[in-house]
PDB file of C-alpha atoms in Angstrom:
ATOM      1  CA  MET A   1      27.248  -4.836   3.334  1.00  0.00           C
ATOM      2  CA  ALA A   2      29.766  -2.078   2.730  1.00  0.00           C
ATOM      3  CA  SER A   3      28.952   1.380   3.998  1.00  0.00           C
ATOM      4  CA  LEU A   4      27.367   2.658   0.775  1.00  0.00           C
ATOM      5  CA  ASP A   5      26.057  -0.578  -0.765  1.00  0.00           C
ATOM      6  CA  TRP A   6      22.623   0.294   0.579  1.00  0.00           C
ATOM      7  CA  LEU A   7      22.723   3.399  -1.637  1.00  0.00           C
ATOM      8  CA  ILE A   8      23.212   1.233  -4.731  1.00  0.00           C
ATOM      9  CA  VAL A   9      20.295  -0.926  -3.580  1.00  0.00           C
ATOM     10  CA  ALA A  10      18.146   2.170  -3.033  1.00  0.00           C
ATOM     11  CA  ILE A  11      18.969   3.552  -6.495  1.00  0.00           C
ATOM     12  CA  ALA A  12      18.287   0.196  -8.154  1.00  0.00           C
ATOM     13  CA  SER A  13      15.060  -0.120  -6.167  1.00  0.00           C
ATOM     14  CA  PHE A  14      14.004   3.364  -7.265  1.00  0.00           C
ATOM     15  CA  ILE A  15      14.609   2.489 -10.926  1.00  0.00           C
ATOM     16  CA  VAL A  16      12.770  -0.841 -10.676  1.00  0.00           C
ATOM     17  CA  PHE A  17       9.733   0.739  -9.030  1.00  0.00           C
ATOM     18  CA  GLN A  18       9.646   3.545 -11.605  1.00  0.00           C
ATOM     19  CA  ILE A  19       9.766   0.994 -14.433  1.00  0.00           C
ATOM     20  CA  MET A  20       7.005  -0.975 -12.734  1.00  0.00           C
ATOM     21  CA  PHE A  21       4.806   2.108 -12.447  1.00  0.00           C
ATOM     22  CA  GLN A  22       5.472   3.519 -15.908  1.00  0.00           C
ATOM     23  CA  TYR A  23       5.477   0.305 -17.983  1.00  0.00           C
ATOM     24  CA  LEU A  24       4.934  -3.032 -16.286  1.00  0.00           C
ATOM     25  CA  SER A  25       1.879  -2.356 -14.127  1.00  0.00           C
ATOM     26  CA  ALA A  26      -0.338  -1.408 -17.061  1.00  0.00           C
ATOM     27  CA  ARG A  27       0.780  -4.395 -19.147  1.00  0.00           C
ATOM     28  CA  ILE A  28       0.293  -6.848 -16.285  1.00  0.00           C
ATOM     29  CA  SER A  29      -3.052  -5.304 -15.351  1.00  0.00           C
ATOM     30  CA  VAL A  30      -4.414  -5.489 -18.910  1.00  0.00           C
ATOM     31  CA  PHE A  31      -3.493  -9.170 -19.004  1.00  0.00           C
ATOM     32  CA  PHE A  32      -4.966 -10.154 -15.630  1.00  0.00           C
ATOM     33  CA  CYS A  33      -7.753  -7.573 -15.133  1.00  0.00           C
ATOM     34  CA  LYS A  34      -9.980  -7.023 -18.145  1.00  0.00           C
ATOM     35  CA  GLY A  35     -11.644  -4.014 -16.502  1.00  0.00           C
ATOM     36  CA  TYR A  36      -8.342  -2.109 -16.427  1.00  0.00           C
ATOM     37  CA  ARG A  37      -8.967  -0.762 -19.950  1.00  0.00           C
ATOM     38  CA  THR A  38     -12.226   0.854 -18.814  1.00  0.00           C
ATOM     39  CA  LEU A  39     -10.574   2.935 -16.076  1.00  0.00           C
ATOM     40  CA  THR A  40     -10.037   6.659 -16.528  1.00  0.00           C
ATOM     41  CA  ASP A  41      -6.475   7.985 -16.639  1.00  0.00           C
ATOM     42  CA  ILE A  42      -6.715   9.116 -13.020  1.00  0.00           C
ATOM     43  CA  GLN A  43      -7.992   5.685 -11.967  1.00  0.00           C
ATOM     44  CA  LYS A  44      -5.203   3.984 -13.936  1.00  0.00           C
ATOM     45  CA  THR A  45      -2.627   6.157 -12.172  1.00  0.00           C
ATOM     46  CA  GLU A  46      -4.015   5.169  -8.783  1.00  0.00           C
ATOM     47  CA  TRP A  47      -4.251   1.513  -9.857  1.00  0.00           C
ATOM     48  CA  ASN A  48      -0.646   1.446 -11.069  1.00  0.00           C
ATOM     49  CA  SER A  49       0.503   3.096  -7.848  1.00  0.00           C
ATOM     50  CA  ARG A  50      -1.279   0.425  -5.815  1.00  0.00           C
ATOM     51  CA  VAL A  51       0.210  -2.389  -7.920  1.00  0.00           C
ATOM     52  CA  VAL A  52       3.703  -1.061  -7.229  1.00  0.00           C
ATOM     53  CA  SER A  53       2.885  -0.578  -3.548  1.00  0.00           C
ATOM     54  CA  THR A  54       1.599  -4.139  -3.290  1.00  0.00           C
ATOM     55  CA  PHE A  55       4.694  -5.521  -5.009  1.00  0.00           C
ATOM     56  CA  HIS A  56       6.920  -3.541  -2.634  1.00  0.00           C
ATOM     57  CA  ALA A  57       4.989  -4.802   0.386  1.00  0.00           C
ATOM     58  CA  LEU A  58       5.309  -8.406  -0.795  1.00  0.00           C
ATOM     59  CA  VAL A  59       9.053  -8.195  -1.417  1.00  0.00           C
ATOM     60  CA  VAL A  60       9.900  -6.373   1.805  1.00  0.00           C
ATOM     61  CA  GLY A  61       7.437  -8.417   3.841  1.00  0.00           C
ATOM     62  CA  LEU A  62       8.828 -11.717   2.551  1.00  0.00           C
ATOM     63  CA  LEU A  63      12.369 -10.553   3.270  1.00  0.00           C
ATOM     64  CA  CYS A  64      11.297  -9.626   6.815  1.00  0.00           C
ATOM     65  CA  LEU A  65       9.794 -13.090   7.275  1.00  0.00           C
ATOM     66  CA  TYR A  66      13.003 -14.643   5.988  1.00  0.00           C
ATOM     67  CA  LEU A  67      15.002 -12.598   8.479  1.00  0.00           C
ATOM     68  CA  LEU A  68      12.655 -13.572  11.272  1.00  0.00           C
ATOM     69  CA  TRP A  69      12.582 -17.287  10.487  1.00  0.00           C
ATOM     70  CA  PHE A  70      15.936 -18.114   8.909  1.00  0.00           C
ATOM     71  CA  ASP A  71      18.626 -15.471   9.456  1.00  0.00           C
ATOM     72  CA  ASP A  72      20.815 -17.025  12.124  1.00  0.00           C
ATOM     73  CA  ALA A  73      22.874 -13.892  12.832  1.00  0.00           C
ATOM     74  CA  VAL A  74      19.821 -11.725  13.458  1.00  0.00           C
ATOM     75  CA  ASN A  75      17.997 -14.429  15.413  1.00  0.00           C
ATOM     76  CA  ALA A  76      21.026 -15.206  17.568  1.00  0.00           C
ATOM     77  CA  ASP A  77      21.329 -11.570  18.582  1.00  0.00           C
ATOM     78  CA  PRO A  78      18.560  -9.281  17.232  1.00  0.00           C
ATOM     79  CA  ILE A  79      20.231  -6.150  18.555  1.00  0.00           C
ATOM     80  CA  TRP A  80      23.875  -6.787  17.679  1.00  0.00           C
ATOM     81  CA  GLY A  81      23.573  -9.393  14.894  1.00  0.00           C
ATOM     82  CA  GLU A  82      24.975  -8.894  11.380  1.00  0.00           C
ATOM     83  CA  PRO A  83      22.647  -6.381   9.694  1.00  0.00           C
ATOM     84  CA  THR A  84      23.452  -7.030   6.005  1.00  0.00           C
ATOM     85  CA  LEU A  85      20.000  -8.256   4.970  1.00  0.00           C
ATOM     86  CA  VAL A  86      18.351  -5.680   7.209  1.00  0.00           C
ATOM     87  CA  LYS A  87      20.253  -2.939   5.365  1.00  0.00           C
ATOM     88  CA  LEU A  88      19.228  -4.481   2.051  1.00  0.00           C
ATOM     89  CA  ASN A  89      15.597  -4.385   3.136  1.00  0.00           C
ATOM     90  CA  VAL A  90      15.832  -0.786   4.334  1.00  0.00           C
ATOM     91  CA  GLY A  91      17.606   0.178   1.085  1.00  0.00           C
ATOM     92  CA  LEU A  92      14.778  -1.410  -0.942  1.00  0.00           C
ATOM     93  CA  THR A  93      12.268   0.509   1.121  1.00  0.00           C
ATOM     94  CA  ALA A  94      14.144   3.803   0.713  1.00  0.00           C
ATOM     95  CA  GLY A  95      14.169   3.398  -3.079  1.00  0.00           C
ATOM     96  CA  TYR A  96      10.460   2.626  -3.097  1.00  0.00           C
ATOM     97  CA  LEU A  97       9.626   5.574  -0.831  1.00  0.00           C
ATOM     98  CA  ILE A  98      11.558   8.039  -3.000  1.00  0.00           C
ATOM     99  CA  SER A  99       9.921   6.638  -6.132  1.00  0.00           C
ATOM    100  CA  ASP A 100       6.426   6.825  -4.662  1.00  0.00           C
ATOM    101  CA  PHE A 101       7.067  10.261  -3.143  1.00  0.00           C
ATOM    102  CA  LEU A 102       7.997  11.659  -6.561  1.00  0.00           C
ATOM    103  CA  LEU A 103       5.010   9.949  -8.194  1.00  0.00           C
ATOM    104  CA  ILE A 104       2.698  11.485  -5.597  1.00  0.00           C
ATOM    105  CA  LEU A 105       4.081  14.931  -6.403  1.00  0.00           C
ATOM    106  CA  TRP A 106       3.984  14.386 -10.184  1.00  0.00           C
ATOM    107  CA  TYR A 107       0.456  12.917 -10.222  1.00  0.00           C
ATOM    108  CA  TRP A 108      -0.905  15.035  -7.397  1.00  0.00           C
ATOM    109  CA  LYS A 109      -4.419  15.304  -8.860  1.00  0.00           C
ATOM    110  CA  ALA A 110      -4.740  11.531  -9.005  1.00  0.00           C
ATOM    111  CA  ILE A 111      -2.895  10.273  -5.924  1.00  0.00           C
ATOM    112  CA  GLY A 112      -1.760  13.358  -4.024  1.00  0.00           C
ATOM    113  CA  ASP A 113      -2.455  13.573  -0.322  1.00  0.00           C
ATOM    114  CA  ILE A 114      -0.635  15.549   2.346  1.00  0.00           C
ATOM    115  CA  TYR A 115      -0.780  12.552   4.693  1.00  0.00           C
ATOM    116  CA  PHE A 116       1.127  10.446   2.157  1.00  0.00           C
ATOM    117  CA  ILE A 117       3.747  13.195   1.983  1.00  0.00           C
ATOM    118  CA  ILE A 118       4.055  13.205   5.783  1.00  0.00           C
ATOM    119  CA  HIS A 119       4.174   9.407   5.883  1.00  0.00           C
ATOM    120  CA  HIS A 120       6.836   9.124   3.179  1.00  0.00           C
ATOM    121  CA  SER A 121       8.905  11.940   4.682  1.00  0.00           C
ATOM    122  CA  THR A 122       8.990  10.398   8.134  1.00  0.00           C
ATOM    123  CA  ALA A 123       9.649   6.911   6.753  1.00  0.00           C
ATOM    124  CA  LEU A 124      12.507   8.254   4.608  1.00  0.00           C
ATOM    125  CA  TYR A 125      13.958   9.997   7.644  1.00  0.00           C
ATOM    126  CA  ALA A 126      13.816   6.710   9.542  1.00  0.00           C
ATOM    127  CA  CYS A 127      15.597   4.936   6.657  1.00  0.00           C
ATOM    128  CA  TYR A 128      18.214   7.684   6.544  1.00  0.00           C
ATOM    129  CA  TYR A 129      18.704   7.541  10.299  1.00  0.00           C
ATOM    130  CA  VAL A 130      19.155   3.773  10.335  1.00  0.00           C
ATOM    131  CA  LEU A 131      21.440   3.591   7.284  1.00  0.00           C
ATOM    132  CA  VAL A 132      23.511   6.764   7.533  1.00  0.00           C
ATOM    133  CA  SER A 133      23.799   7.311  11.269  1.00  0.00           C
ATOM    134  CA  ALA A 134      25.768   4.058  11.520  1.00  0.00           C
ATOM    135  CA  ILE A 135      23.436   2.455  14.040  1.00  0.00           C
ATOM    136  CA  LEU A 136      23.674  -0.814  12.137  1.00  0.00           C
ATOM    137  CA  ASN A 137      27.314  -0.280  11.159  1.00  0.00           C
ATOM    138  CA  ASN A 138      28.438   0.175  14.749  1.00  0.00           C
ATOM    139  CA  SER A 139      26.221  -2.515  16.175  1.00  0.00           C
ATOM    140  CA  SER A 140      28.700  -5.305  15.535  1.00  0.00           C
ATOM    141  CA  ILE A 141      31.509  -3.228  17.100  1.00  0.00           C
ATOM    142  CA  CYS A 142      29.350  -2.517  20.144  1.00  0.00           C
ATOM    143  CA  GLY A 143      28.387  -6.182  20.281  1.00  0.00           C
ATOM    144  CA  GLN A 144      32.057  -7.190  20.314  1.00  0.00           C
ATOM    145  CA  GLU A 145      32.768  -4.711  23.092  1.00  0.00           C
ATOM    146  CA  ARG A 146      29.792  -6.012  25.026  1.00  0.00           C
ATOM    147  CA  THR A 147      31.001  -9.600  24.584  1.00  0.00           C
ATOM    148  CA  LYS A 148      34.575  -8.674  25.610  1.00  0.00           C
ATOM    149  CA  GLY A 149      33.238  -7.032  28.732  1.00  0.00           C
ATOM    150  CA  LYS A 150      31.441 -10.245  29.732  1.00  0.00           C
ATOM    151  CA  GLN A 151      34.562 -12.375  29.188  1.00  0.00           C
ATOM    152  CA  GLN A 152      36.716 -10.333  31.586  1.00  0.00           C
TER     153      GLN A 152
END
């Protein structure tokens, strides 16, 4: 994954999660959960937020399981393996976190909580650190140097 491809993934993820919250969650919920119509606006906001959160957890969790079970590069060398799908997963998470962070601020009366703000802030910092600080970008270079050192 090129150096800024994760940013495109994060932006796309942000847009998808906003669309899910604003439009899709209510439509899906009305279809599958008849009681959704009886909820107050505040309850619907919290419900929609939880639907999006659950969808995010499923997507990212399934991708993590795929990486764990089937990604040969990561399984061969978890520290120095090719991090493309890992970056994709972190980019998806960053987009979700930004989306949810803004929704928490916008709908503070319904879903606002200082602990969510702290959680999202620290998680976003972790995403930033992993993606921007080049830990994953330099890992394959370090791995090659490590391998060269063993061959000598």
